Each structure stands twice: as structure tokens, then as C-alpha cells.
mmCIF file of C-alpha atoms and ligand atoms in Angstrom:
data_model
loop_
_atom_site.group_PDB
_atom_site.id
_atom_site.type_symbol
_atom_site.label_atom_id
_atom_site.label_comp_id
_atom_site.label_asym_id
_atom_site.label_seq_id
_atom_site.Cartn_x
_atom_site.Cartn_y
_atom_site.Cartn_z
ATOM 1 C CA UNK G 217 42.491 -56.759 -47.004
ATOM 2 C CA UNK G 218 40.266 -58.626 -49.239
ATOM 3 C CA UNK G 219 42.124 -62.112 -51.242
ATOM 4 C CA UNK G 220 40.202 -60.553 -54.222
ATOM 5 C CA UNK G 221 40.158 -56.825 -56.071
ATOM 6 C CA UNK G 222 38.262 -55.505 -58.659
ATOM 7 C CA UNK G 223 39.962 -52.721 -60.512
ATOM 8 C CA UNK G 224 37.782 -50.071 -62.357
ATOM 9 C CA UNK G 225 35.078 -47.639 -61.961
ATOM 10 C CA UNK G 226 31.665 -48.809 -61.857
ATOM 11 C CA UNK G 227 30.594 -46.568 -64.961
ATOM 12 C CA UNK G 228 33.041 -49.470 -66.928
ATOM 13 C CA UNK G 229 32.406 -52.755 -67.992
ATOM 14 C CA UNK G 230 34.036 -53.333 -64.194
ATOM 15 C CA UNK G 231 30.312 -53.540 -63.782
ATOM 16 C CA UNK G 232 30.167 -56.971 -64.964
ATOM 17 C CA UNK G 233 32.702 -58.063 -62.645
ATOM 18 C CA UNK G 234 31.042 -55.999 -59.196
ATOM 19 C CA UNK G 235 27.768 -57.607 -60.287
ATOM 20 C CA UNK G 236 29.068 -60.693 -60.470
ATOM 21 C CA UNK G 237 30.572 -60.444 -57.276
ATOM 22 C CA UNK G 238 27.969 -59.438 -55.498
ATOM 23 C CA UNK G 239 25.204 -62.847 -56.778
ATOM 24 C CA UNK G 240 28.199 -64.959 -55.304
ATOM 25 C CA UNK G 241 28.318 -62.718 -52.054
ATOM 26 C CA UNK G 242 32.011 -62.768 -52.484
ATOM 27 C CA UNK G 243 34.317 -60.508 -50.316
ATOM 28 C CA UNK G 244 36.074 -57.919 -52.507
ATOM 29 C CA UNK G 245 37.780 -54.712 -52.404
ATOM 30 C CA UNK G 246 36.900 -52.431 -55.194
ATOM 31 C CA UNK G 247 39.654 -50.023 -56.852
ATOM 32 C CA UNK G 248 37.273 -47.396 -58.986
ATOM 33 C CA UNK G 249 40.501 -46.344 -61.332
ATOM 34 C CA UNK G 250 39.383 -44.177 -64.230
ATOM 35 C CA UNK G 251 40.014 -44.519 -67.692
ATOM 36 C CA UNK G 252 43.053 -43.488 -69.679
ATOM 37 C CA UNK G 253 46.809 -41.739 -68.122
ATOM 38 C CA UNK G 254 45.537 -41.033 -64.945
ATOM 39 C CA UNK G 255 44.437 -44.595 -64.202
ATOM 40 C CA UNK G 256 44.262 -48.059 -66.359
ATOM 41 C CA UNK G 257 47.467 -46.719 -68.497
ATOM 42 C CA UNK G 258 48.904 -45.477 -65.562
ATOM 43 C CA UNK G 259 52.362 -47.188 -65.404
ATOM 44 C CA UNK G 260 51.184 -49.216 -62.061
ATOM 45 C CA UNK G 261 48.125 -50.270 -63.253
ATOM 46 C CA UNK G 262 50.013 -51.287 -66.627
ATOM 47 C CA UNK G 263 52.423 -53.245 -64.669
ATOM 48 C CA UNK G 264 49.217 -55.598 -63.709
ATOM 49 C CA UNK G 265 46.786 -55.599 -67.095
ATOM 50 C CA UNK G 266 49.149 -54.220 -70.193
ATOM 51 C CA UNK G 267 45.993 -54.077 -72.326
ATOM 52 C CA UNK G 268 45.571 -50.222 -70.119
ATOM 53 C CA UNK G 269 41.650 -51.116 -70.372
ATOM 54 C CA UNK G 270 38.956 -52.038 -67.430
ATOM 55 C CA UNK G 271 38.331 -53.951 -65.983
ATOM 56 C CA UNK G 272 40.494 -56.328 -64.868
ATOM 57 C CA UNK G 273 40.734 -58.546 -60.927
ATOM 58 C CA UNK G 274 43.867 -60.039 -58.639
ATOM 59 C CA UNK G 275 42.275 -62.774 -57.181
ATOM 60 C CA UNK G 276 45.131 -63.945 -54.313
ATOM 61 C CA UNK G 277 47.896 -63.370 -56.861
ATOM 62 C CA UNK G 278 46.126 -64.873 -60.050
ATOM 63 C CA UNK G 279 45.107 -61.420 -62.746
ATOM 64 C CA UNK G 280 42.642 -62.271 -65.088
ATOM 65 C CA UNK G 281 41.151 -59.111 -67.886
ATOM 66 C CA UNK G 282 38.289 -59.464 -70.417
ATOM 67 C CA UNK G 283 35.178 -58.680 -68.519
ATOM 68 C CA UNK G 284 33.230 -61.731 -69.331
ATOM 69 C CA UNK G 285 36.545 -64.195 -68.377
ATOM 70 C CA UNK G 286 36.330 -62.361 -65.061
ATOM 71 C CA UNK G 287 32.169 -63.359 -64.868
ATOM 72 C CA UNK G 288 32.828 -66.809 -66.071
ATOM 73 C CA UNK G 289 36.298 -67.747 -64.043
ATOM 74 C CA UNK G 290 34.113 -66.567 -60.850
ATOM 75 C CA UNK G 291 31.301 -68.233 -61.127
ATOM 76 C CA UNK G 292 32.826 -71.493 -62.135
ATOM 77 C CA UNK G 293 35.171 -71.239 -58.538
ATOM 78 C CA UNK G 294 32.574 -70.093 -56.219
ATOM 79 C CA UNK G 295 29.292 -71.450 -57.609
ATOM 80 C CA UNK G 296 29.501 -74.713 -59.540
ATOM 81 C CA UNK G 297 26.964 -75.835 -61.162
ATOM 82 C CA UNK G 298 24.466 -73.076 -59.698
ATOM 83 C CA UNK G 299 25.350 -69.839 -60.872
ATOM 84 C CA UNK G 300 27.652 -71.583 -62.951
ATOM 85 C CA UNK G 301 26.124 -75.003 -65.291
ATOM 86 C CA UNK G 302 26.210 -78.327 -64.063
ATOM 87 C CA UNK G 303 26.322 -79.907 -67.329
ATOM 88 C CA UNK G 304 28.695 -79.733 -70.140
ATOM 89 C CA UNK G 305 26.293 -78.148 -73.052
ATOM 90 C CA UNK G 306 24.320 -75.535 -70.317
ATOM 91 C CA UNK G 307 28.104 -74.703 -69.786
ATOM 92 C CA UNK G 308 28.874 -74.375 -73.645
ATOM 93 C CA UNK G 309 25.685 -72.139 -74.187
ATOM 94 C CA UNK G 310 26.660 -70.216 -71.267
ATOM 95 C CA UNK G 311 29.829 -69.628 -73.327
ATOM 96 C CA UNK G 312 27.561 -69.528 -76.378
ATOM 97 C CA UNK G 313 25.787 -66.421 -74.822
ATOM 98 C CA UNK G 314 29.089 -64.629 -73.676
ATOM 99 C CA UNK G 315 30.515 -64.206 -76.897
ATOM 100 C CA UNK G 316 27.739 -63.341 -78.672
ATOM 101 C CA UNK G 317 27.075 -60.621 -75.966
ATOM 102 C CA UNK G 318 30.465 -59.366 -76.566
ATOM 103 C CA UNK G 319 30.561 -59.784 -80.434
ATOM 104 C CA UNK G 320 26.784 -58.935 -81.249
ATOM 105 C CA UNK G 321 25.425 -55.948 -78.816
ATOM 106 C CA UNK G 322 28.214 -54.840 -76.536
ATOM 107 C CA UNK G 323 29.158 -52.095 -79.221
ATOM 108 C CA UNK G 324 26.420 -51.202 -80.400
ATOM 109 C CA UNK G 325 24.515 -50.926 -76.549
ATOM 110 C CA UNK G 326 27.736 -48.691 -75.905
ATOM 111 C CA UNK G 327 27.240 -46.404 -79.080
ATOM 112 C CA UNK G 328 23.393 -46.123 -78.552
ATOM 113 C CA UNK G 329 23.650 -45.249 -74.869
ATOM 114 C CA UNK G 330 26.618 -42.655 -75.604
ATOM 115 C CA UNK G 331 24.279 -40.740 -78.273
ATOM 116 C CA UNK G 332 21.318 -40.981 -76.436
ATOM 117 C CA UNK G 333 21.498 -40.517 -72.929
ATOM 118 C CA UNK G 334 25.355 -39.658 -71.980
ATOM 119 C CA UNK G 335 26.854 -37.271 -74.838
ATOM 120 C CA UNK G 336 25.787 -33.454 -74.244
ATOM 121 C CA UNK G 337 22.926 -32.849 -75.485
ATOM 122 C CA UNK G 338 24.828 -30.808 -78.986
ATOM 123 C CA UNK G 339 27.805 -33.284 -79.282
ATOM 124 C CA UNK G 340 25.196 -36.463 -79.725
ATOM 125 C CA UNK G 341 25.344 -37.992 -82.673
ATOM 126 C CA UNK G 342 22.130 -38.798 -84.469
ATOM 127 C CA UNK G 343 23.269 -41.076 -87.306
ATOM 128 C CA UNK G 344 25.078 -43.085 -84.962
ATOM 129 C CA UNK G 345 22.890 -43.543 -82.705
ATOM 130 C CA UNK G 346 20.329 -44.127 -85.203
ATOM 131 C CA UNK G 347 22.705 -46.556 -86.953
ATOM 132 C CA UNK G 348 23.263 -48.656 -83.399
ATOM 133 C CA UNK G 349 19.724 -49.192 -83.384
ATOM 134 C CA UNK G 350 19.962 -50.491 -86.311
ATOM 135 C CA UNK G 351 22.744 -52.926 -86.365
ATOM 136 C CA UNK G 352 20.916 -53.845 -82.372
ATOM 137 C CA UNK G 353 17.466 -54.474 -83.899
ATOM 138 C CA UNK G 354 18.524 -58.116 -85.344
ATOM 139 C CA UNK G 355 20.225 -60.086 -81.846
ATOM 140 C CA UNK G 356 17.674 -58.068 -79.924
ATOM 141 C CA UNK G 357 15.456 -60.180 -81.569
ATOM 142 C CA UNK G 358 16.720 -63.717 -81.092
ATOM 143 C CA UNK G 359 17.204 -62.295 -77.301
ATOM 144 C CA UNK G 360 13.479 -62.019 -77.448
ATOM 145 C CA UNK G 361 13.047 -65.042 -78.624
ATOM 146 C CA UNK G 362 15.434 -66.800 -76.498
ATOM 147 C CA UNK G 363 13.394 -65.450 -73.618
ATOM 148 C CA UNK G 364 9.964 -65.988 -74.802
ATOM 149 C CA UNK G 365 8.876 -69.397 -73.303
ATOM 150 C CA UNK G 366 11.207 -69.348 -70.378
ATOM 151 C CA UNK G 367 11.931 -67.094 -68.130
ATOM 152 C CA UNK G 368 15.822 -67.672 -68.312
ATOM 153 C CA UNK G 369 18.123 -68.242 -71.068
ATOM 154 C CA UNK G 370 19.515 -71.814 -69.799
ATOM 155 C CA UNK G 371 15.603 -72.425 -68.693
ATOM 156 C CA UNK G 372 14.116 -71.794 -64.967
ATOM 157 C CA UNK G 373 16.850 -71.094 -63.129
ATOM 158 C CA UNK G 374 19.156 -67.505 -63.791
ATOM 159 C CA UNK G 375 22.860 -68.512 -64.633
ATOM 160 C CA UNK G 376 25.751 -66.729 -65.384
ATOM 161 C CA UNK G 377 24.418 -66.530 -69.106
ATOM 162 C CA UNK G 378 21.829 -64.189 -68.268
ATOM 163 C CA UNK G 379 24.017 -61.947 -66.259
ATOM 164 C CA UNK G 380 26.905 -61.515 -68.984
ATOM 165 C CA UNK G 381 24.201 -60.654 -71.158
ATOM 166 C CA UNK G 382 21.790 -58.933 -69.065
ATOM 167 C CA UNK G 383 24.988 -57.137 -68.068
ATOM 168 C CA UNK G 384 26.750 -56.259 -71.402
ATOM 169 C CA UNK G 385 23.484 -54.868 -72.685
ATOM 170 C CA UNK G 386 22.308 -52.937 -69.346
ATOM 171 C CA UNK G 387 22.492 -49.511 -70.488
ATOM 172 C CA UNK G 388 19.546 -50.663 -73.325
ATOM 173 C CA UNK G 389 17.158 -50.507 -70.461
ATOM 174 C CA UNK G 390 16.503 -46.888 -70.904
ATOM 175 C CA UNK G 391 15.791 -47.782 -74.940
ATOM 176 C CA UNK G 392 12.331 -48.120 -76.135
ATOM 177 C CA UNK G 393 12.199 -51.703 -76.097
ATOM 178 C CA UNK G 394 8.644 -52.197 -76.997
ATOM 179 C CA UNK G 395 9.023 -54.270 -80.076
ATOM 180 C CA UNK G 396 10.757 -56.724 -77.707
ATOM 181 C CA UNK G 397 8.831 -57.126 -74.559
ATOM 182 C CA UNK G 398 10.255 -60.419 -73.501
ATOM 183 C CA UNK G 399 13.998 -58.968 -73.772
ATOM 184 C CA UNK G 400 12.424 -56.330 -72.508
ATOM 185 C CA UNK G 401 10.739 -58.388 -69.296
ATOM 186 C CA UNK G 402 13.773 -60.267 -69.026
ATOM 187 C CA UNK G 403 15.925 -57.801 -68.616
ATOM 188 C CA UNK G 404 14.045 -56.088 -65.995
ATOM 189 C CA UNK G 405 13.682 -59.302 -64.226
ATOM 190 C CA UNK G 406 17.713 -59.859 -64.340
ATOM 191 C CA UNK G 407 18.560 -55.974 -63.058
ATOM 192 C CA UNK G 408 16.213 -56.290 -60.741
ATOM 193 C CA UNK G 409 17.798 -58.661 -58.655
ATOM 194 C CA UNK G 410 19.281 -57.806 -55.552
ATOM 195 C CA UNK G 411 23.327 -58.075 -56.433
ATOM 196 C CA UNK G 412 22.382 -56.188 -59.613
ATOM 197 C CA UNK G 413 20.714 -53.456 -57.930
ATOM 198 C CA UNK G 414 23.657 -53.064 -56.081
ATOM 199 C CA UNK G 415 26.567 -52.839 -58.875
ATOM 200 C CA UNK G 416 23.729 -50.469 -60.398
ATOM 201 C CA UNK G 417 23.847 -48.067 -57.888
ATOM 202 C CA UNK G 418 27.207 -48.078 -57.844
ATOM 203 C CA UNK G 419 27.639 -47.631 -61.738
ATOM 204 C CA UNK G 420 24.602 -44.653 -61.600
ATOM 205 C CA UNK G 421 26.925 -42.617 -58.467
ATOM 206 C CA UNK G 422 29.770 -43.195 -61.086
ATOM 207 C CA UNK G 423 27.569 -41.948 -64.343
ATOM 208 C CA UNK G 424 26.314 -38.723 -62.058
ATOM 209 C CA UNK G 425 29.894 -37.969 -61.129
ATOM 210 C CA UNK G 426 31.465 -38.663 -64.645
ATOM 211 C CA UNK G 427 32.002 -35.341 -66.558
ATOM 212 C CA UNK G 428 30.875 -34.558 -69.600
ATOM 213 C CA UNK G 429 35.097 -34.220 -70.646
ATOM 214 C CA UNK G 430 35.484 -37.880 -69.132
ATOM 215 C CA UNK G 431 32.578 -39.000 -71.319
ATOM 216 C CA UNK G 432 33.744 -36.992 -74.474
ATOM 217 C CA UNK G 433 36.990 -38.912 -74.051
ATOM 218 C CA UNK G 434 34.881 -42.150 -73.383
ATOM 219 C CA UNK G 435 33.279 -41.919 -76.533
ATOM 220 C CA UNK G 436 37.300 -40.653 -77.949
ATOM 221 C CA UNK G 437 38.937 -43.358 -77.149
ATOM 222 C CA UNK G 438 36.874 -46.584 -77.370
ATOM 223 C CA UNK G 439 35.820 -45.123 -81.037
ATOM 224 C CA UNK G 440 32.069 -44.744 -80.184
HETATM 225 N N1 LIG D 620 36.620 -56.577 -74.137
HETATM 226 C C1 LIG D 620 37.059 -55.831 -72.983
HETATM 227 C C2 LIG D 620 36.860 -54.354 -73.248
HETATM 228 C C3 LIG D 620 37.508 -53.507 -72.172
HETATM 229 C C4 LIG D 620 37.275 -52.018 -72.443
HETATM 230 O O1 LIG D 620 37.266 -51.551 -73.598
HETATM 231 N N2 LIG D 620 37.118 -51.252 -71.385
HETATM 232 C C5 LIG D 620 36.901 -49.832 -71.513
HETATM 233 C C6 LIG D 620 36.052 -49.324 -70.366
HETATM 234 S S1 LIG D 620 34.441 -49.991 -70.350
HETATM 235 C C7 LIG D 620 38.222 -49.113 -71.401
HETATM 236 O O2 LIG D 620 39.033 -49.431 -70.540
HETATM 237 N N3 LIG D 620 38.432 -48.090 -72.253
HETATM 238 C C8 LIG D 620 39.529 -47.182 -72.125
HETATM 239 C C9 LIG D 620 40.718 -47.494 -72.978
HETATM 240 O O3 LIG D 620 40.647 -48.364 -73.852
HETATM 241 O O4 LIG D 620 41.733 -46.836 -72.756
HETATM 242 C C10 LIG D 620 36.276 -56.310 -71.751
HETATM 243 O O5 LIG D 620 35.132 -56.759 -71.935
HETATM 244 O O6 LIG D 620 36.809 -56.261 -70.648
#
């Protein structure tokens, strides 16, 4: 059995944490628990994250929840100072870029790619998704910016600040992103990394298998 385990289904922000996993070429076993009763608030499951959301990791004993923690507290063990910055301030903008990930786009990525592309075709939501756009159209543009005049966001070299944001926004890679071709260029150049390709296909086998009552109460529970 593997020292570490990543708990959630692929379709989650558990994502963040396979992708992750896979740049550092880490050995891992991966529990795909659902959403809701039957899995994350589950009482077992409880027992190891209270919070009942994904995703969340035992690494040898130590549990750690909050996506981006997971991507940061990895990186830092098993790749100091590559994956992970050297220096103090590339290490506070790689913190700068986590939380502005989380705070700035995650929602609005989630409620865009929910009324666009996941919903049933009847039960999406135009305002909202409309309205997403909207409140996405701002940071998508310091992201382009960010990304015009280097090809990374810490400079020539892909950190774990790209792939927190690269992987909180993912799902905006089937957007029109034409007013934002660097983002746009970026972002294709960050997915289409080996390690991402493979957390991808994982999270697309988990999107074709999710049903359309799993992503009704998706959209139910997280308020999307
Ligand atoms: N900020 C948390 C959010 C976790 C979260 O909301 N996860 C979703 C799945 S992507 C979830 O578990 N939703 C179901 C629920 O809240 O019951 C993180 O980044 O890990």
C-alpha cells in the first residue's frame, strides 16, 4: 500500500491534488469517493476530513484538506525549490497566485462550466452563466497579462503557481478565450503537460460517468 492517498473523484477539485502528484512522480493510491452521504459525509470519511468536502490526502498518518494546501504542502516536501520556489518572494507569489485562484476564478470557472457544458441542456442557466463570465472577464485579464512576456507566471521555468492556477481554472479551456490569447496559450501549454494529461483523463472518465442527478446535486450543493 502506498505511504500516501488521495481521496476523491477525479471530476473534484481532487484533481488538483492527482495532478500534482503525478509532476512529482509520487507513488499514490487514489480513493475516487463521490460527493455527499454516500461518500465525503459518509461517517468514515468524516472521521478523517470533518469539513465532508474533496478532496482531502493521508500522507503516512499526516491529513491535510483545502485543495491548494494539498498542491503546496507536496511540492514543498518532494520538490524544493523546483516545482516548489527557491527563494522566499517566488515562494510568496506562488502563495500570491493560490489564493487569488481560489478567491478570484475558482467560483466563477465552476458556475460557467456547470451552465455551459455540464447542466442538461434545459436545466442550464443562462444568466448565470452569463453572469460568471462576467465577474471572470476582470482576473482573466491580469492572467493574460501575467503571462504575456513570459511564458510562466514565476518566469521560465513552470512552478507550482501555474499548476494551482492552471488547475483551479481548467474547466475554462472549453470557453472562448479569444480576448485572452496568452491565458489562453498558457493554459494550453500548462494542461498539456504530461502529469496533467494524465489527471485529465482521469477527471474526463469521471465527467463521462457522472450523471446528470450527480451533477444536478453538484450544482445543489456547492450553490452553483
Ligand atoms: N476550498 C475547498 C473546496 C472543497 C469543495 O468544495 N469540494 C467540492 C468538490 S469539488 C465538494 O466536496 N462538494 C461537496 C460538498 O460540499 O458536500 C478546496 O479547494 O479543497
Amino acid at each position: 500500500m502506498s505511504a500516501l492517498r488521495i481521496y476523491g473523484i477525479a471530476r473534484t477539485r481532487a484533481f488538483r491534488a492527482l495532478w500534482v502528484a503525478e509532476e512529482l512522480g509520487l507513488a499514490y493510491e487514489h480513493l475516487p469517493i463521490e460527493i455527499g452521504e454516500a461518500g465525503a459525509r459518509a461517517p468514515e470519511f468524516l472521521a478523517i476530513n470533518p469539513n465532508g468536502r474533496l478532496p482531502f490526502i493521508d500522507d503516512d498518518g499526516f491529513v491535510l484538506f483545502e485543495s491548494l494546501a494539498i498542491t503546496l504542502y507536496l511540492a514543498k516536501k518532494h520538490s524544493p525549490g523546483k516545482l516548489y520556489p527557491a527563494s522566499l518572494q517566488d515562494e510568496a507569489k506562488a502563495w500570491q497566485w493560490s489564493f487569488w485562484a481560489i478567491s478570484e476564478v475558482d467560483r466563477g470557472v465552476n458556475i460557467w462550466s456547470l451552465h455551459a457544458v455540464r447542466l442538461p441542456l434545459d436545466e442550464r442557466n443562462a444568466a448565470k452563466r452569463d453572469e460568471a463570465l462576467k465577474v471572470l472577464a476582470a482576473p482573466f485579464r491580469i492572467l493574460d497579462t501575467a503571462v504575456a512576456t513570459r511564458p510562466y507566471l514565476l518566469g521560465n521555468d513552470f512552478t507550482i503557481a501555474d499548476l494551482n492556477v492552471a488547475a483551479v481554472i481548467s474547466r475554462a479551456i472549453d470557453m472562448d478565450l479569444k480576448t485572452v490569447p496568452n491565458l489562453k496559450d498558457w493554459l494550453t501549454r500548462c494542461l498539456d503537460r504530461p502529469a496533467a494529461r494524465v489527471a485529465l483523463a482521469l477527471k474526463h472518465e469521471a465527467d463521462a460517468a457522472t450523471s446528470a442527478d450527480v451533477t444536478r446535486r453538484i450544482a445543489q450543493i456547492n450553490r452553483l
